[in-house]
mmCIF file with all atom_site columns, C-alpha atoms in Angstrom:
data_model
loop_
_atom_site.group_PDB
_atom_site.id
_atom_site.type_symbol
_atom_site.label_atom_id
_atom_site.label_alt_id
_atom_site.label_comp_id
_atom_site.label_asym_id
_atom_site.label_entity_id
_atom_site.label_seq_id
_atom_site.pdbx_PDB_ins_code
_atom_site.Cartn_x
_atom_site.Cartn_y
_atom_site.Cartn_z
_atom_site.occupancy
_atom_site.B_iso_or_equiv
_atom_site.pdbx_formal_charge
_atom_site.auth_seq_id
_atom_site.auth_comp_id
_atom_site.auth_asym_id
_atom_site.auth_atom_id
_atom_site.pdbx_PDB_model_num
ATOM 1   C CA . UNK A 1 1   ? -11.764 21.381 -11.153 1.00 0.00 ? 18  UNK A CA 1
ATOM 2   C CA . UNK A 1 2   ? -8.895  19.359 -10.709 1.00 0.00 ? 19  UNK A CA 1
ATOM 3   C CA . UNK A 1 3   ? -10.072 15.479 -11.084 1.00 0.00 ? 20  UNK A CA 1
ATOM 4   C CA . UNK A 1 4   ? -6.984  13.717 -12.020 1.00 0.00 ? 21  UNK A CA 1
ATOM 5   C CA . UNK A 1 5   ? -3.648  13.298 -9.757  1.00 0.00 ? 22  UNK A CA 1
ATOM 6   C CA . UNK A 1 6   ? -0.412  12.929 -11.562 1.00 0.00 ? 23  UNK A CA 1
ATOM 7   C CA . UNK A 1 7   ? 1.939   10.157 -10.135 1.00 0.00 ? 24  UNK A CA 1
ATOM 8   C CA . UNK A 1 8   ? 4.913   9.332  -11.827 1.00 0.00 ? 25  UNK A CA 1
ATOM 9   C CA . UNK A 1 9   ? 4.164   10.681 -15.031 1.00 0.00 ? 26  UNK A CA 1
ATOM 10  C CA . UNK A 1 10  ? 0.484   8.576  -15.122 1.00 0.00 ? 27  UNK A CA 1
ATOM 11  C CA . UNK A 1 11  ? -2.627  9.677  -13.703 1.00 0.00 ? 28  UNK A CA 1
ATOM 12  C CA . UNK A 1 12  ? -4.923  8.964  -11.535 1.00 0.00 ? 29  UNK A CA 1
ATOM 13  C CA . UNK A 1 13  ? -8.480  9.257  -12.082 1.00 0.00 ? 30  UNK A CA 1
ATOM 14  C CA . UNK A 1 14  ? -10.259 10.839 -8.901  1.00 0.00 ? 31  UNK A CA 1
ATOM 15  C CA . UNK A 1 15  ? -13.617 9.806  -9.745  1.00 0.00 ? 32  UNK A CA 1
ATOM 16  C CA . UNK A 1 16  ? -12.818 6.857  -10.772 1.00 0.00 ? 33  UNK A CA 1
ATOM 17  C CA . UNK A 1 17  ? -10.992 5.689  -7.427  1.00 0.00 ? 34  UNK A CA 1
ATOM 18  C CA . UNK A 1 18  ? -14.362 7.478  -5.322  1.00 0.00 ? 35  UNK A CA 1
ATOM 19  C CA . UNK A 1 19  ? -16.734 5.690  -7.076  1.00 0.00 ? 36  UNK A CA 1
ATOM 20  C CA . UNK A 1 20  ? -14.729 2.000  -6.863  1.00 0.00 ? 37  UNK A CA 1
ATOM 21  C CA . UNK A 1 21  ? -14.267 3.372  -3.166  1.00 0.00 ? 38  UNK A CA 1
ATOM 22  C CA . UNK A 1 22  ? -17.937 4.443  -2.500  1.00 0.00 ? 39  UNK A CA 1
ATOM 23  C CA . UNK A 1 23  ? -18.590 0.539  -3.509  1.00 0.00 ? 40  UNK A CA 1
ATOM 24  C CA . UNK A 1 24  ? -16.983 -0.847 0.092   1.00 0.00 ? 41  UNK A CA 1
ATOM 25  C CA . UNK A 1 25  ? -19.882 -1.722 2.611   1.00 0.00 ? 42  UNK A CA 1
ATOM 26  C CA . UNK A 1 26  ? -18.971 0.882  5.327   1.00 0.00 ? 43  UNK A CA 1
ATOM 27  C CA . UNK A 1 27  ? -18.134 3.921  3.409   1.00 0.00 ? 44  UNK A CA 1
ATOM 28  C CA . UNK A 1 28  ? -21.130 6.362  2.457   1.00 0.00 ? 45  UNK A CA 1
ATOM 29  C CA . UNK A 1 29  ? -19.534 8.885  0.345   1.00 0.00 ? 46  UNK A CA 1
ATOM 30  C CA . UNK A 1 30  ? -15.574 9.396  -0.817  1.00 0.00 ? 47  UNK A CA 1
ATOM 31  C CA . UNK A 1 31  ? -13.543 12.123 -2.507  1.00 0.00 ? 48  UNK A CA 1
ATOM 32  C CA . UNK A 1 32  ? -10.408 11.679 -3.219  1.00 0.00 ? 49  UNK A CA 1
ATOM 33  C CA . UNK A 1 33  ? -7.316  14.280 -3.998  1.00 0.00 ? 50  UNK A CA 1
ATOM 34  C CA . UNK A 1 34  ? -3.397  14.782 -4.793  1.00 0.00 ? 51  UNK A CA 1
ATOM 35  C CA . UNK A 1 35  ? -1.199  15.006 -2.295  1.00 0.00 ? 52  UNK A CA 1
ATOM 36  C CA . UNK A 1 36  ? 2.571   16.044 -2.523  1.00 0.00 ? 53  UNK A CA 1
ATOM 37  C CA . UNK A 1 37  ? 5.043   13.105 -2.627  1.00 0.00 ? 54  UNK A CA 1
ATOM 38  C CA . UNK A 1 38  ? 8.476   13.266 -2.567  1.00 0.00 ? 55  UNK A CA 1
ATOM 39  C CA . UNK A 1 39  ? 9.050   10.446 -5.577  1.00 0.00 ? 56  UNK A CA 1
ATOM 40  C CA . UNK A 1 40  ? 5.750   10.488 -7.161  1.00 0.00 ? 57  UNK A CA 1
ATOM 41  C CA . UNK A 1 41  ? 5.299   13.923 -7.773  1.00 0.00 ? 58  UNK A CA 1
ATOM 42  C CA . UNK A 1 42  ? 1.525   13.607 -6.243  1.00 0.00 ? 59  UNK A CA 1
ATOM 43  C CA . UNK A 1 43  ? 0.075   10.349 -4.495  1.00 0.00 ? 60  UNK A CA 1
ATOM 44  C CA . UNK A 1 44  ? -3.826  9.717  -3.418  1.00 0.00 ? 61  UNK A CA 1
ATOM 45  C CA . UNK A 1 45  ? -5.533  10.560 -0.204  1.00 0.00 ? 62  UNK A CA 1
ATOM 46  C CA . UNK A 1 46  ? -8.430  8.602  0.283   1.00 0.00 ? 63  UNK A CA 1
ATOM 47  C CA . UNK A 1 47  ? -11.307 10.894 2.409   1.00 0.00 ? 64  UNK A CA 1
ATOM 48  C CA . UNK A 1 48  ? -14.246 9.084  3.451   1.00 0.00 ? 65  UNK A CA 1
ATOM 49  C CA . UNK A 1 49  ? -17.668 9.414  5.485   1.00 0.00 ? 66  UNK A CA 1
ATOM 50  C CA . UNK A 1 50  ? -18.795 6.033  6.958   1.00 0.00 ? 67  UNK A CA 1
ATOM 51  C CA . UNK A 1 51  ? -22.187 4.665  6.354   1.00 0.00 ? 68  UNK A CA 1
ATOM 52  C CA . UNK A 1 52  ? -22.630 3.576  10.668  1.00 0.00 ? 69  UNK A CA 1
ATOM 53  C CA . UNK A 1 53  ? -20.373 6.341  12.250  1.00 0.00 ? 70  UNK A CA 1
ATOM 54  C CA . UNK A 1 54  ? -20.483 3.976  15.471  1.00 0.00 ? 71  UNK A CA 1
ATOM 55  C CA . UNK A 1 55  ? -18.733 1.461  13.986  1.00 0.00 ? 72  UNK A CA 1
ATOM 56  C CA . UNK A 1 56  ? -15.137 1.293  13.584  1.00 0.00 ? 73  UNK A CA 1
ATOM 57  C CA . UNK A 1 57  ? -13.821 2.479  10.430  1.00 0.00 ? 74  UNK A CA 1
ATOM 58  C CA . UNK A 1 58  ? -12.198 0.099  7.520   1.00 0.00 ? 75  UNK A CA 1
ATOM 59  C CA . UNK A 1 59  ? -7.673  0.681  8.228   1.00 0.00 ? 76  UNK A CA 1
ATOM 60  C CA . UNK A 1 60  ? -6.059  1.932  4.584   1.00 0.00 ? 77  UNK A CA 1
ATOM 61  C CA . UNK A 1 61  ? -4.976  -1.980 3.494   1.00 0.00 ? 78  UNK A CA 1
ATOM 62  C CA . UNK A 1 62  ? -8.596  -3.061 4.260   1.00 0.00 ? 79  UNK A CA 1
ATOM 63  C CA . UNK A 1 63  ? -9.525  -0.552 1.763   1.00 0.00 ? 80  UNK A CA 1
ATOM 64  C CA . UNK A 1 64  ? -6.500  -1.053 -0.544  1.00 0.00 ? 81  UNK A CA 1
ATOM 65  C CA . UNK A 1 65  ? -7.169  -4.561 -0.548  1.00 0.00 ? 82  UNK A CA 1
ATOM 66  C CA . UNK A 1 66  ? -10.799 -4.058 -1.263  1.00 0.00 ? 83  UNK A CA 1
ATOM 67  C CA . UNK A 1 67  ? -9.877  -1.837 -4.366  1.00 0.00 ? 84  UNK A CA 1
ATOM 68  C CA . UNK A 1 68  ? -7.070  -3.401 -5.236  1.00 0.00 ? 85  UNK A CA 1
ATOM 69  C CA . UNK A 1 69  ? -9.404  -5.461 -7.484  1.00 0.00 ? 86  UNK A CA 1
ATOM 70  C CA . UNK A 1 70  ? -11.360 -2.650 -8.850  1.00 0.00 ? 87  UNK A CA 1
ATOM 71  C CA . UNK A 1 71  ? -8.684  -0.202 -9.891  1.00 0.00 ? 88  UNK A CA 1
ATOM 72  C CA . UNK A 1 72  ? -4.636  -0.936 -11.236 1.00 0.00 ? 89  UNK A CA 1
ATOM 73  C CA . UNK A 1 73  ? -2.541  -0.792 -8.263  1.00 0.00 ? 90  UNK A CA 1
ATOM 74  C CA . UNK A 1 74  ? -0.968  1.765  -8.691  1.00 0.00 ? 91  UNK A CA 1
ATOM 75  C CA . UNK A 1 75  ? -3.909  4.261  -8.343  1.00 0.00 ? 92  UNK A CA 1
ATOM 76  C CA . UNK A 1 76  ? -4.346  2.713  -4.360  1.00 0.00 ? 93  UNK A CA 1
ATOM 77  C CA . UNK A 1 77  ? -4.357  5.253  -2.044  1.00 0.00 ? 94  UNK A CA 1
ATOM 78  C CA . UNK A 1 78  ? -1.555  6.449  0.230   1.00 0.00 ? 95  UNK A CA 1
ATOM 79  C CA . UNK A 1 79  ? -3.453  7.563  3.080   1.00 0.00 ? 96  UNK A CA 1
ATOM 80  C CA . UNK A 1 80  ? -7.225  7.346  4.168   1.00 0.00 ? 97  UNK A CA 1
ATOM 81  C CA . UNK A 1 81  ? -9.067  9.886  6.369   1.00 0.00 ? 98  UNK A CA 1
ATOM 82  C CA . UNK A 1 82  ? -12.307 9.726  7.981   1.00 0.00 ? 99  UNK A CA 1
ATOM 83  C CA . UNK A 1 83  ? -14.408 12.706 8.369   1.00 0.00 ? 100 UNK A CA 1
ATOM 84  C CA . UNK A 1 84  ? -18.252 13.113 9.376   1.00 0.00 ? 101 UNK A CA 1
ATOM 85  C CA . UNK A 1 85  ? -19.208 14.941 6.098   1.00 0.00 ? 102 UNK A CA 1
ATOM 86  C CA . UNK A 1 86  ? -17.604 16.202 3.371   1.00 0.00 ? 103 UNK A CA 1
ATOM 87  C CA . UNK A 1 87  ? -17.788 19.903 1.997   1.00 0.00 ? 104 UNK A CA 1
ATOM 88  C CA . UNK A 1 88  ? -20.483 20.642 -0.486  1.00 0.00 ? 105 UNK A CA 1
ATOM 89  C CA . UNK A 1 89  ? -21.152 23.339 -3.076  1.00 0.00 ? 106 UNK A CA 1
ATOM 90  C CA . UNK A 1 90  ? -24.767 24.626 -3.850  1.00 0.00 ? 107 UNK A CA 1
ATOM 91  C CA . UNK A 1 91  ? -24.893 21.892 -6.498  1.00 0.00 ? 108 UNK A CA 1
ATOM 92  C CA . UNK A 1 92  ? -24.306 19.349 -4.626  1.00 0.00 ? 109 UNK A CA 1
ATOM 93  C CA . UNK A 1 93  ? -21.060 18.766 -5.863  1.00 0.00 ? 110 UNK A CA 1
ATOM 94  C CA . UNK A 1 94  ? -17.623 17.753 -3.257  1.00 0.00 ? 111 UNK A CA 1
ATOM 95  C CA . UNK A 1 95  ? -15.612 21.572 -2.736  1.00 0.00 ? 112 UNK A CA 1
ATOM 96  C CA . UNK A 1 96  ? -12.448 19.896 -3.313  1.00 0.00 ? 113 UNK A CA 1
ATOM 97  C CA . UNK A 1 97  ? -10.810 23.045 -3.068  1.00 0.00 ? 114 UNK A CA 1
ATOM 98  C CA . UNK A 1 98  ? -11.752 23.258 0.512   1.00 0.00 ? 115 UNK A CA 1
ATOM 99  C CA . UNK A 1 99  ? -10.081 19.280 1.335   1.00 0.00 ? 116 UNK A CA 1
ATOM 100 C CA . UNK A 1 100 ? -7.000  20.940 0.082   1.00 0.00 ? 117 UNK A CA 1
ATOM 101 C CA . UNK A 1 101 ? -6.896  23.589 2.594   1.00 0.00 ? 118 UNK A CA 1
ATOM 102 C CA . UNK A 1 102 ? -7.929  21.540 5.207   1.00 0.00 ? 119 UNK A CA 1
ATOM 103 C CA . UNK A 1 103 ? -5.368  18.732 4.524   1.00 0.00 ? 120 UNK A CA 1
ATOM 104 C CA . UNK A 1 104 ? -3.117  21.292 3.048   1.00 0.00 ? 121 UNK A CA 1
ATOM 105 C CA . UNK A 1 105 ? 0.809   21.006 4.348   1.00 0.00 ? 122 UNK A CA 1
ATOM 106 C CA . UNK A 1 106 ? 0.240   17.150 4.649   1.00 0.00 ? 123 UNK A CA 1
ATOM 107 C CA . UNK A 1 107 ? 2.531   15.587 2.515   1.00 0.00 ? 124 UNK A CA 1
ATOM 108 C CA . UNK A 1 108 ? 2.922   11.807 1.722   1.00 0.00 ? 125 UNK A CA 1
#
């Protein structure tokens, strides 16, 4: 399980930017993974499931300003996606391997 994202030679806990970004009033459940960047090597993308799917979802610097005082700034998030659930294993746990192949190609 890959749970860290390497950006410019520092990394980037996953977890840790999930759990800061599970903490925002509309957002129910987060997972986070690398995505390839030109510069960076890998930046963020931000995937989230909203807590009222009828209202309208949070933009990326609503987020990023949210976070931007729970995590260094550099682990913000390049890009945020909504879906209506994320992908689960038996345990419970987020498949990120399946995010990558659905985001797969995207590229920040």
């Amino acid at each position: 399980a890959k749970d860290v994202i390497k950006s410019g030679g520092e990394w980037i806990s996953s977890v840790d930017l999930e759990n800061a970004a599970m903490s925002h009033p509309a957002v129910a459940h987060a997972a986070v993974i690398g995505l390839p960047h030109a510069k960076w090597l890998e930046r963020p993308l931000l995937i989230c499931v909203l807590k009222d799917k009828s209202a309208a979802p949070p933009d990326l610097a609503q987020l990023n300003g949210f976070l931007s005082a729970k995590v260094p700034k550099w682990w913000l998030p390049d890009g945020v996606e909504f879906v209506d659930s994320l992908p689960l294993g038996p345990t419970g746990k987020i498949q990120k391997t399946k995010l990558r192949e659905l985001f797969a190609g995207r590229t920040f």
